[in-house]
mmCIF file of N, CA and C in Angstrom:
data_model
loop_
_atom_site.group_PDB
_atom_site.id
_atom_site.type_symbol
_atom_site.label_atom_id
_atom_site.label_comp_id
_atom_site.label_asym_id
_atom_site.label_seq_id
_atom_site.Cartn_x
_atom_site.Cartn_y
_atom_site.Cartn_z
ATOM 1 N N UNK R 1 141.951 95.073 107.424
ATOM 2 C CA UNK R 1 142.823 96.018 106.791
ATOM 3 C C UNK R 1 143.960 95.257 106.131
ATOM 4 N N UNK R 2 144.378 95.703 104.988
ATOM 5 C CA UNK R 2 145.441 95.035 104.249
ATOM 6 C C UNK R 2 146.787 95.179 104.959
ATOM 7 N N UNK R 3 147.581 94.159 104.896
ATOM 8 C CA UNK R 3 148.925 94.194 105.461
ATOM 9 C C UNK R 3 149.878 94.589 104.337
ATOM 10 N N UNK R 4 150.224 95.867 104.274
ATOM 11 C CA UNK R 4 151.014 96.370 103.165
ATOM 12 C C UNK R 4 152.450 95.857 103.172
ATOM 13 N N UNK R 5 153.004 95.551 104.333
ATOM 14 C CA UNK R 5 154.349 94.967 104.386
ATOM 15 C C UNK R 5 154.344 93.598 103.715
ATOM 16 N N UNK R 6 153.314 92.809 103.993
ATOM 17 C CA UNK R 6 153.189 91.496 103.357
ATOM 18 C C UNK R 6 153.010 91.667 101.855
ATOM 19 N N UNK R 7 152.206 92.625 101.434
ATOM 20 C CA UNK R 7 151.995 92.846 100.006
ATOM 21 C C UNK R 7 153.296 93.234 99.303
ATOM 22 N N UNK R 8 154.120 94.020 99.942
ATOM 23 C CA UNK R 8 155.397 94.401 99.344
ATOM 24 C C UNK R 8 156.273 93.176 99.087
ATOM 25 N N UNK R 9 156.245 92.237 100.029
ATOM 26 C CA UNK R 9 157.027 91.002 99.860
ATOM 27 C C UNK R 9 156.458 90.158 98.729
ATOM 28 N N UNK R 10 155.124 90.145 98.625
ATOM 29 C CA UNK R 10 154.476 89.290 97.636
ATOM 30 C C UNK R 10 154.493 89.869 96.221
ATOM 31 N N UNK R 11 154.869 91.121 96.060
ATOM 32 C CA UNK R 11 154.796 91.766 94.767
ATOM 33 C C UNK R 11 155.548 91.011 93.682
ATOM 34 N N UNK R 12 156.609 90.340 94.053
ATOM 35 C CA UNK R 12 157.373 89.560 93.070
ATOM 36 C C UNK R 12 156.623 88.299 92.645
ATOM 37 N N UNK R 13 155.583 87.926 93.353
ATOM 38 C CA UNK R 13 154.791 86.745 93.046
ATOM 39 C C UNK R 13 153.338 87.161 92.868
ATOM 40 N N UNK R 14 152.942 87.492 91.629
ATOM 41 C CA UNK R 14 151.577 88.022 91.426
ATOM 42 C C UNK R 14 150.493 87.021 91.844
ATOM 43 N N UNK R 15 150.729 85.724 91.693
ATOM 44 C CA UNK R 15 149.699 84.759 92.114
ATOM 45 C C UNK R 15 149.484 84.823 93.618
ATOM 46 N N UNK R 16 150.569 84.875 94.379
ATOM 47 C CA UNK R 16 150.445 84.981 95.844
ATOM 48 C C UNK R 16 149.806 86.305 96.243
ATOM 49 N N UNK R 17 150.142 87.370 95.524
ATOM 50 C CA UNK R 17 149.572 88.675 95.832
ATOM 51 C C UNK R 17 148.061 88.689 95.601
ATOM 52 N N UNK R 18 147.612 88.100 94.498
ATOM 53 C CA UNK R 18 146.186 88.061 94.196
ATOM 54 C C UNK R 18 145.445 87.195 95.218
ATOM 55 N N UNK R 19 146.043 86.072 95.613
ATOM 56 C CA UNK R 19 145.410 85.244 96.653
ATOM 57 C C UNK R 19 145.300 86.023 97.974
ATOM 58 N N UNK R 20 146.354 86.742 98.321
ATOM 59 C CA UNK R 20 146.343 87.528 99.557
ATOM 60 C C UNK R 20 145.283 88.639 99.497
ATOM 61 N N UNK R 21 145.215 89.335 98.382
ATOM 62 C CA UNK R 21 144.206 90.389 98.221
ATOM 63 C C UNK R 21 142.797 89.816 98.250
ATOM 64 N N UNK R 22 142.610 88.663 97.621
ATOM 65 C CA UNK R 22 141.294 88.013 97.613
ATOM 66 C C UNK R 22 140.894 87.628 99.026
ATOM 67 N N UNK R 23 141.815 87.045 99.766
ATOM 68 C CA UNK R 23 141.531 86.652 101.149
ATOM 69 C C UNK R 23 141.195 87.880 101.992
ATOM 70 N N UNK R 24 141.935 88.975 101.814
ATOM 71 C CA UNK R 24 141.640 90.220 102.542
ATOM 72 C C UNK R 24 140.260 90.745 102.176
ATOM 73 N N UNK R 25 139.913 90.656 100.899
ATOM 74 C CA UNK R 25 138.595 91.102 100.445
ATOM 75 C C UNK R 25 137.485 90.279 101.094
ATOM 76 N N UNK R 26 137.630 88.954 101.094
ATOM 77 C CA UNK R 26 136.589 88.095 101.676
ATOM 78 C C UNK R 26 136.453 88.386 103.169
ATOM 79 N N UNK R 27 137.569 88.561 103.867
ATOM 80 C CA UNK R 27 137.496 88.913 105.287
ATOM 81 C C UNK R 27 136.782 90.258 105.462
ATOM 82 N N UNK R 28 137.014 91.184 104.550
ATOM 83 C CA UNK R 28 136.354 92.482 104.607
ATOM 84 C C UNK R 28 134.827 92.368 104.482
ATOM 85 N N UNK R 29 134.355 91.361 103.740
ATOM 86 C CA UNK R 29 132.899 91.165 103.645
ATOM 87 C C UNK R 29 132.314 90.766 104.985
ATOM 88 N N UNK R 30 133.065 90.054 105.796
ATOM 89 C CA UNK R 30 132.588 89.668 107.139
ATOM 90 C C UNK R 30 132.691 90.825 108.124
ATOM 91 N N UNK R 31 133.713 91.657 107.929
ATOM 92 C CA UNK R 31 134.001 92.766 108.846
ATOM 93 C C UNK R 31 133.341 94.085 108.452
ATOM 94 N N UNK R 32 132.649 94.105 107.297
ATOM 95 C CA UNK R 32 132.087 95.348 106.765
ATOM 96 C C UNK R 32 133.174 96.426 106.667
ATOM 97 N N UNK R 33 134.311 96.028 106.120
ATOM 98 C CA UNK R 33 135.518 96.874 106.052
ATOM 99 C C UNK R 33 135.538 97.634 104.725
ATOM 100 N N UNK R 34 134.937 98.793 104.710
ATOM 101 C CA UNK R 34 134.813 99.583 103.488
ATOM 102 C C UNK R 34 136.158 100.065 102.967
ATOM 103 N N UNK R 35 137.124 100.285 103.854
ATOM 104 C CA UNK R 35 138.460 100.727 103.412
ATOM 105 C C UNK R 35 139.129 99.672 102.545
ATOM 106 N N UNK R 36 138.975 98.413 102.934
ATOM 107 C CA UNK R 36 139.569 97.349 102.122
ATOM 108 C C UNK R 36 138.879 97.246 100.770
ATOM 109 N N UNK R 37 137.545 97.379 100.742
ATOM 110 C CA UNK R 37 136.851 97.387 99.454
ATOM 111 C C UNK R 37 137.417 98.490 98.575
ATOM 112 N N UNK R 38 137.577 99.677 99.148
ATOM 113 C CA UNK R 38 138.073 100.821 98.397
ATOM 114 C C UNK R 38 139.464 100.557 97.840
ATOM 115 N N UNK R 39 140.302 99.860 98.616
ATOM 116 C CA UNK R 39 141.668 99.567 98.181
ATOM 117 C C UNK R 39 141.727 98.441 97.136
ATOM 118 N N UNK R 40 140.830 97.491 97.239
ATOM 119 C CA UNK R 40 140.891 96.302 96.370
ATOM 120 C C UNK R 40 140.174 96.521 95.036
ATOM 121 N N UNK R 41 139.048 97.216 95.054
ATOM 122 C CA UNK R 41 138.240 97.374 93.840
ATOM 123 C C UNK R 41 138.848 98.389 92.879
ATOM 124 N N UNK R 42 138.862 98.042 91.607
ATOM 125 C CA UNK R 42 139.195 98.986 90.538
ATOM 126 C C UNK R 42 138.081 100.042 90.469
ATOM 127 N N UNK R 43 138.393 101.209 89.961
ATOM 128 C CA UNK R 43 137.379 102.267 89.858
ATOM 129 C C UNK R 43 136.206 101.837 88.983
ATOM 130 N N UNK R 44 136.430 100.924 88.035
ATOM 131 C CA UNK R 44 135.381 100.458 87.126
ATOM 132 C C UNK R 44 134.832 99.083 87.548
ATOM 133 N N UNK R 45 135.005 98.708 88.796
ATOM 134 C CA UNK R 45 134.576 97.408 89.315
ATOM 135 C C UNK R 45 133.095 97.138 89.066
ATOM 136 N N UNK R 46 132.797 95.886 88.684
ATOM 137 C CA UNK R 46 131.422 95.413 88.533
ATOM 138 C C UNK R 46 131.333 94.032 89.178
ATOM 139 N N UNK R 47 130.116 93.707 89.662
ATOM 140 C CA UNK R 47 129.913 92.402 90.294
ATOM 141 C C UNK R 47 128.585 91.829 89.844
ATOM 142 N N UNK R 48 128.625 90.543 89.469
ATOM 143 C CA UNK R 48 127.406 89.809 89.174
ATOM 144 C C UNK R 48 127.108 88.978 90.426
ATOM 145 N N UNK R 49 125.998 89.298 91.068
ATOM 146 C CA UNK R 49 125.671 88.688 92.354
ATOM 147 C C UNK R 49 125.137 87.268 92.174
ATOM 148 N N UNK R 50 125.006 86.516 93.267
ATOM 149 C CA UNK R 50 124.451 85.167 93.177
ATOM 150 C C UNK R 50 123.018 85.121 92.646
ATOM 151 N N UNK R 51 122.294 86.253 92.710
ATOM 152 C CA UNK R 51 120.932 86.278 92.184
ATOM 153 C C UNK R 51 120.865 86.880 90.786
ATOM 154 N N UNK R 52 122.024 87.215 90.206
ATOM 155 C CA UNK R 52 122.071 87.665 88.835
ATOM 156 C C UNK R 52 122.076 89.179 88.627
ATOM 157 N N UNK R 53 122.003 89.958 89.679
ATOM 158 C CA UNK R 53 122.043 91.414 89.499
ATOM 159 C C UNK R 53 123.482 91.844 89.199
ATOM 160 N N UNK R 54 123.598 92.934 88.476
ATOM 161 C CA UNK R 54 124.908 93.505 88.153
ATOM 162 C C UNK R 54 125.010 94.838 88.892
ATOM 163 N N UNK R 55 126.038 94.935 89.741
ATOM 164 C CA UNK R 55 126.220 96.128 90.549
ATOM 165 C C UNK R 55 127.597 96.731 90.320
ATOM 166 N N UNK R 56 127.675 98.047 90.419
ATOM 167 C CA UNK R 56 128.973 98.708 90.248
ATOM 168 C C UNK R 56 129.661 98.876 91.606
ATOM 169 N N UNK R 57 130.828 99.436 91.553
ATOM 170 C CA UNK R 57 131.673 99.612 92.756
ATOM 171 C C UNK R 57 130.932 100.348 93.867
ATOM 172 N N UNK R 58 130.340 101.488 93.533
ATOM 173 C CA UNK R 58 129.643 102.297 94.546
ATOM 174 C C UNK R 58 128.475 101.536 95.161
ATOM 175 N N UNK R 59 127.745 100.789 94.342
ATOM 176 C CA UNK R 59 126.597 100.025 94.856
ATOM 177 C C UNK R 59 127.048 98.947 95.842
ATOM 178 N N UNK R 60 128.142 98.251 95.516
ATOM 179 C CA UNK R 60 128.622 97.193 96.396
ATOM 180 C C UNK R 60 129.109 97.796 97.712
ATOM 181 N N UNK R 61 129.907 98.849 97.631
ATOM 182 C CA UNK R 61 130.402 99.468 98.860
ATOM 183 C C UNK R 61 129.236 99.969 99.708
ATOM 184 N N UNK R 62 128.256 100.589 99.089
ATOM 185 C CA UNK R 62 127.082 101.098 99.824
ATOM 186 C C UNK R 62 126.331 99.954 100.500
ATOM 187 N N UNK R 63 126.283 98.784 99.832
ATOM 188 C CA UNK R 63 125.521 97.652 100.403
ATOM 189 C C UNK R 63 126.147 97.121 101.698
ATOM 190 N N UNK R 64 127.396 97.492 101.986
ATOM 191 C CA UNK R 64 128.069 97.095 103.231
ATOM 192 C C UNK R 64 128.170 98.244 104.235
ATOM 193 N N UNK R 65 127.636 99.406 103.899
ATOM 194 C CA UNK R 65 127.801 100.598 104.724
ATOM 195 C C UNK R 65 126.668 100.718 105.752
ATOM 196 N N UNK R 66 126.794 99.907 106.820
ATOM 197 C CA UNK R 66 125.818 99.909 107.909
ATOM 198 C C UNK R 66 126.522 100.323 109.189
ATOM 199 N N UNK R 67 125.828 101.061 110.071
ATOM 200 C CA UNK R 67 126.395 101.254 111.405
ATOM 201 C C UNK R 67 126.442 99.885 112.097
ATOM 202 N N UNK R 68 127.403 99.662 112.971
ATOM 203 C CA UNK R 68 127.560 98.326 113.596
ATOM 204 C C UNK R 68 126.279 97.776 114.200
ATOM 205 N N UNK R 69 125.463 98.622 114.812
ATOM 206 C CA UNK R 69 124.253 98.113 115.469
ATOM 207 C C UNK R 69 123.157 97.702 114.482
ATOM 208 N N UNK R 70 123.296 98.055 113.203
ATOM 209 C CA UNK R 70 122.267 97.721 112.212
ATOM 210 C C UNK R 70 122.739 96.707 111.182
ATOM 211 N N UNK R 71 123.945 96.198 111.336
ATOM 212 C CA UNK R 71 124.465 95.236 110.360
ATOM 213 C C UNK R 71 123.709 93.916 110.421
ATOM 214 N N UNK R 72 123.455 93.352 109.243
ATOM 215 C CA UNK R 72 122.852 92.012 109.253
ATOM 216 C C UNK R 72 123.880 90.999 109.779
ATOM 217 N N UNK R 73 123.428 89.856 110.265
ATOM 218 C CA UNK R 73 124.364 88.851 110.758
ATOM 219 C C UNK R 73 125.325 88.419 109.650
ATOM 220 N N UNK R 74 126.602 88.409 109.985
ATOM 221 C CA UNK R 74 127.624 88.000 109.011
ATOM 222 C C UNK R 74 127.967 86.536 109.272
ATOM 223 N N UNK R 75 128.447 85.849 108.236
ATOM 224 C CA UNK R 75 128.961 84.493 108.473
ATOM 225 C C UNK R 75 130.052 84.518 109.543
ATOM 226 N N UNK R 76 130.203 83.429 110.253
ATOM 227 C CA UNK R 76 131.193 83.356 111.331
ATOM 228 C C UNK R 76 132.594 83.069 110.807
ATOM 229 N N UNK R 77 132.680 82.434 109.645
ATOM 230 C CA UNK R 77 133.997 82.110 109.085
ATOM 231 C C UNK R 77 133.867 81.820 107.599
ATOM 232 N N UNK R 78 135.026 81.653 106.957
ATOM 233 C CA UNK R 78 135.046 81.281 105.549
ATOM 234 C C UNK R 78 136.269 80.429 105.271
ATOM 235 N N UNK R 79 136.199 79.683 104.176
ATOM 236 C CA UNK R 79 137.344 78.914 103.688
ATOM 237 C C UNK R 79 137.420 79.121 102.176
ATOM 238 N N UNK R 80 138.635 79.280 101.692
ATOM 239 C CA UNK R 80 138.880 79.447 100.248
ATOM 240 C C UNK R 80 139.719 78.264 99.773
ATOM 241 N N UNK R 81 139.364 77.714 98.609
ATOM 242 C CA UNK R 81 140.090 76.560 98.072
ATOM 243 C C UNK R 81 139.924 76.497 96.567
ATOM 244 N N UNK R 82 140.528 75.488 95.981
ATOM 245 C CA UNK R 82 140.406 75.210 94.539
ATOM 246 C C UNK R 82 140.782 76.429 93.698
ATOM 247 N N UNK R 83 141.878 77.071 94.052
ATOM 248 C CA UNK R 83 142.366 78.266 93.349
ATOM 249 C C UNK R 83 142.830 77.882 91.957
ATOM 250 N N UNK R 84 142.434 78.669 90.969
ATOM 251 C CA UNK R 84 142.949 78.524 89.611
ATOM 252 C C UNK R 84 143.171 79.949 89.080
ATOM 253 N N UNK R 85 144.430 80.283 88.858
ATOM 254 C CA UNK R 85 144.791 81.630 88.390
ATOM 255 C C UNK R 85 145.511 81.498 87.056
ATOM 256 N N UNK R 86 145.079 82.305 86.101
ATOM 257 C CA UNK R 86 145.708 82.359 84.773
ATOM 258 C C UNK R 86 146.087 83.808 84.471
ATOM 259 N N UNK R 87 147.188 83.978 83.766
ATOM 260 C CA UNK R 87 147.666 85.295 83.373
ATOM 261 C C UNK R 87 147.717 85.381 81.844
ATOM 262 N N UNK R 88 146.625 85.831 81.193
ATOM 263 C CA UNK R 88 146.666 85.945 79.735
ATOM 264 C C UNK R 88 147.684 87.003 79.283
ATOM 265 N N UNK R 89 147.942 87.985 80.129
ATOM 266 C CA UNK R 89 149.015 88.958 79.912
ATOM 267 C C UNK R 89 149.625 89.226 81.293
ATOM 268 N N UNK R 90 150.792 89.840 81.357
ATOM 269 C CA UNK R 90 151.393 90.107 82.676
ATOM 270 C C UNK R 90 150.568 91.053 83.559
ATOM 271 N N UNK R 91 149.648 91.828 82.959
ATOM 272 C CA UNK R 91 148.864 92.798 83.715
ATOM 273 C C UNK R 91 147.407 92.403 83.909
ATOM 274 N N UNK R 92 147.036 91.198 83.487
ATOM 275 C CA UNK R 92 145.659 90.709 83.635
ATOM 276 C C UNK R 92 145.705 89.317 84.240
ATOM 277 N N UNK R 93 144.849 89.093 85.221
ATOM 278 C CA UNK R 93 144.743 87.765 85.832
ATOM 279 C C UNK R 93 143.284 87.373 85.904
ATOM 280 N N UNK R 94 143.010 86.117 85.592
ATOM 281 C CA UNK R 94 141.668 85.565 85.820
ATOM 282 C C UNK R 94 141.793 84.555 86.949
ATOM 283 N N UNK R 95 140.826 84.568 87.811
ATOM 284 C CA UNK R 95 140.855 83.751 89.018
ATOM 285 C C UNK R 95 139.519 83.051 89.198
ATOM 286 N N UNK R 96 139.563 81.770 89.512
ATOM 287 C CA UNK R 96 138.375 81.061 89.993
ATOM 288 C C UNK R 96 138.766 80.365 91.287
ATOM 289 N N UNK R 97 137.833 80.298 92.184
ATOM 290 C CA UNK R 97 138.084 79.604 93.453
ATOM 291 C C UNK R 97 136.742 79.251 94.089
ATOM 292 N N UNK R 98 136.821 78.367 95.073
ATOM 293 C CA UNK R 98 135.651 77.989 95.851
ATOM 294 C C UNK R 98 135.712 78.731 97.186
ATOM 295 N N UNK R 99 134.586 79.283 97.555
ATOM 296 C CA UNK R 99 134.480 79.990 98.837
ATOM 297 C C UNK R 99 133.337 79.357 99.613
ATOM 298 N N UNK R 100 133.577 79.016 100.846
ATOM 299 C CA UNK R 100 132.527 78.457 101.700
ATOM 300 C C UNK R 100 132.401 79.321 102.943
ATOM 301 N N UNK R 101 131.244 79.970 103.058
ATOM 302 C CA UNK R 101 130.922 80.714 104.271
ATOM 303 C C UNK R 101 130.268 79.747 105.253
ATOM 304 N N UNK R 102 130.585 79.887 106.519
ATOM 305 C CA UNK R 102 129.883 79.139 107.566
ATOM 306 C C UNK R 102 129.050 80.139 108.355
ATOM 307 N N UNK R 103 127.754 79.869 108.447
ATOM 308 C CA UNK R 103 126.862 80.718 109.192
ATOM 309 C C UNK R 103 125.941 79.863 110.045
ATOM 310 N N UNK R 104 125.235 80.486 110.958
ATOM 311 C CA UNK R 104 124.342 79.754 111.853
ATOM 312 C C UNK R 104 122.908 80.032 111.448
ATOM 313 N N UNK R 105 122.169 78.948 111.211
ATOM 314 C CA UNK R 105 120.742 79.047 110.926
ATOM 315 C C UNK R 105 120.007 78.124 111.871
ATOM 316 N N UNK R 106 119.018 78.651 112.554
ATOM 317 C CA UNK R 106 118.260 77.860 113.526
ATOM 318 C C UNK R 106 119.173 77.182 114.533
ATOM 319 N N UNK R 107 120.241 77.873 114.922
ATOM 320 C CA UNK R 107 121.153 77.344 115.926
ATOM 321 C C UNK R 107 122.137 76.305 115.414
ATOM 322 N N UNK R 108 122.104 76.007 114.123
ATOM 323 C CA UNK R 108 122.980 74.996 113.546
ATOM 324 C C UNK R 108 123.948 75.629 112.543
ATOM 325 N N UNK R 109 125.218 75.178 112.523
ATOM 326 C CA UNK R 109 126.128 75.687 111.514
ATOM 327 C C UNK R 109 125.696 75.224 110.121
ATOM 328 N N UNK R 110 125.721 76.147 109.197
ATOM 329 C CA UNK R 110 125.330 75.879 107.813
ATOM 330 C C UNK R 110 126.407 76.407 106.892
ATOM 331 N N UNK R 111 126.730 75.623 105.873
ATOM 332 C CA UNK R 111 127.728 76.067 104.908
ATOM 333 C C UNK R 111 127.041 76.614 103.667
ATOM 334 N N UNK R 112 127.574 77.712 103.173
ATOM 335 C CA UNK R 112 127.095 78.321 101.936
ATOM 336 C C UNK R 112 128.259 78.331 100.953
ATOM 337 N N UNK R 113 128.320 77.324 100.047
ATOM 338 C CA UNK R 113 129.423 77.276 99.093
ATOM 339 C C UNK R 113 129.141 78.099 97.840
ATOM 340 N N UNK R 114 130.162 78.784 97.384
ATOM 341 C CA UNK R 114 130.078 79.601 96.169
ATOM 342 C C UNK R 114 131.269 79.298 95.277
ATOM 343 N N UNK R 115 131.064 79.359 93.977
ATOM 344 C CA UNK R 115 132.158 79.338 93.015
ATOM 345 C C UNK R 115 132.285 80.791 92.558
ATOM 346 N N UNK R 116 133.493 81.296 92.616
ATOM 347 C CA UNK R 116 133.706 82.714 92.301
ATOM 348 C C UNK R 116 134.726 82.849 91.183
ATOM 349 N N UNK R 117 134.412 83.714 90.255
ATOM 350 C CA UNK R 117 135.336 84.079 89.182
ATOM 351 C C UNK R 117 135.611 85.559 89.298
ATOM 352 N N UNK R 118 136.865 85.930 89.087
ATOM 353 C CA UNK R 118 137.233 87.342 89.185
ATOM 354 C C UNK R 118 138.290 87.672 88.139
ATOM 355 N N UNK R 119 138.252 88.897 87.676
ATOM 356 C CA UNK R 119 139.285 89.420 86.787
ATOM 357 C C UNK R 119 140.009 90.515 87.534
ATOM 358 N N UNK R 120 141.323 90.401 87.552
ATOM 359 C CA UNK R 120 142.196 91.385 88.218
ATOM 360 C C UNK R 120 143.052 92.061 87.154
ATOM 361 N N UNK R 121 143.316 93.353 87.340
ATOM 362 C CA UNK R 121 144.249 94.043 86.447
ATOM 363 C C UNK R 121 145.293 94.753 87.298
ATOM 364 N N UNK R 122 146.495 94.778 86.746
ATOM 365 C CA UNK R 122 147.598 95.455 87.439
ATOM 366 C C UNK R 122 147.602 96.911 87.023
ATOM 367 N N UNK R 123 147.569 97.794 88.004
ATOM 368 C CA UNK R 123 147.592 99.235 87.772
ATOM 369 C C UNK R 123 148.845 99.817 88.426
ATOM 370 N N UNK R 124 149.026 101.108 88.277
ATOM 371 C CA UNK R 124 150.152 101.754 88.949
ATOM 372 C C UNK R 124 150.052 101.612 90.470
ATOM 373 N N UNK R 125 148.828 101.430 90.975
ATOM 374 C CA UNK R 125 148.613 101.270 92.416
ATOM 375 C C UNK R 125 148.605 99.806 92.838
ATOM 376 N N UNK R 126 148.938 98.901 91.927
ATOM 377 C CA UNK R 126 148.942 97.460 92.260
ATOM 378 C C UNK R 126 147.774 96.735 91.615
ATOM 379 N N UNK R 127 147.580 95.476 92.023
ATOM 380 C CA UNK R 127 146.500 94.657 91.485
ATOM 381 C C UNK R 127 145.149 95.141 92.018
ATOM 382 N N UNK R 128 144.174 95.261 91.106
ATOM 383 C CA UNK R 128 142.830 95.701 91.469
ATOM 384 C C UNK R 128 141.808 94.738 90.865
ATOM 385 N N UNK R 129 140.770 94.423 91.642
ATOM 386 C CA UNK R 129 139.708 93.550 91.150
ATOM 387 C C UNK R 129 138.787 94.373 90.257
ATOM 388 N N UNK R 130 138.618 93.930 89.009
ATOM 389 C CA UNK R 130 137.815 94.641 88.028
ATOM 390 C C UNK R 130 136.401 94.068 87.929
ATOM 391 N N UNK R 131 136.289 92.756 87.979
ATOM 392 C CA UNK R 131 135.003 92.089 87.774
ATOM 393 C C UNK R 131 134.969 90.837 88.640
ATOM 394 N N UNK R 132 133.788 90.571 89.195
ATOM 395 C CA UNK R 132 133.616 89.364 89.999
ATOM 396 C C UNK R 132 132.211 88.805 89.766
ATOM 397 N N UNK R 133 132.124 87.487 89.662
ATOM 398 C CA UNK R 133 130.834 86.810 89.564
ATOM 399 C C UNK R 133 130.784 85.727 90.630
ATOM 400 N N UNK R 134 129.692 85.736 91.389
ATOM 401 C CA UNK R 134 129.491 84.780 92.475
ATOM 402 C C UNK R 134 128.356 83.838 92.109
ATOM 403 N N UNK R 135 128.617 82.535 92.112
ATOM 404 C CA UNK R 135 127.612 81.547 91.744
ATOM 405 C C UNK R 135 127.448 80.540 92.874
ATOM 406 N N UNK R 136 126.236 80.382 93.407
ATOM 407 C CA UNK R 136 126.028 79.391 94.447
ATOM 408 C C UNK R 136 126.304 77.976 93.895
ATOM 409 N N UNK R 137 126.886 77.145 94.730
ATOM 410 C CA UNK R 137 127.092 75.733 94.358
ATOM 411 C C UNK R 137 125.947 74.967 94.986
ATOM 412 N N UNK R 138 125.139 74.384 94.146
ATOM 413 C CA UNK R 138 123.961 73.656 94.621
ATOM 414 C C UNK R 138 124.342 72.227 95.006
ATOM 415 N N UNK R 139 123.693 71.748 96.044
ATOM 416 C CA UNK R 139 123.911 70.364 96.480
ATOM 417 C C UNK R 139 123.340 69.434 95.413
ATOM 418 N N UNK R 140 124.042 68.340 95.164
ATOM 419 C CA UNK R 140 123.564 67.350 94.179
ATOM 420 C C UNK R 140 122.681 66.282 94.819
ATOM 421 N N UNK R 141 122.405 66.424 96.099
ATOM 422 C CA UNK R 141 121.572 65.422 96.767
ATOM 423 C C UNK R 141 120.126 65.862 96.859
#
C-alpha cells in the first residue's frame, strides 16, 4: 500500500516521487496488491510485456487478480537501479531503470534482470504511470 504521508513530502521533488511510486508498484507485483495498481496506473495505461504483447490497464490488473491459494509463485525480492528520469515538460516524465527479480528455480536463487521504460504524467490526482515496456536483459555469456 502506498505511504501517502511520504508522498506528500516528496511532492516537491517529482523525481523522488516517481521513484517512490515505481518502487511501490514493483512491490505490488510481488504482493498481488491490486489497490496499488489502481492508484498508480493512469486510466489509459498500456504495457508492452517481455514477450511483446500489449495489454491495457484492466488486463494487467486482472492478470494479478488471484485468490491467495491460487497465486503463482512470486519472486522473493527485487532490486531497482540505474535510474534515468527525464522531464520533457513539467507534467511528463520518462523513466528507464534496471529491475532484478530474485526467484527460486530448482532450489537455487535465480536472477531475472529487466530493463524497464515508463512514461508518467502528472494529473490532478498526482503522478500516474501511462505506459510501460519491460525488456529482458539477456546474458552475454
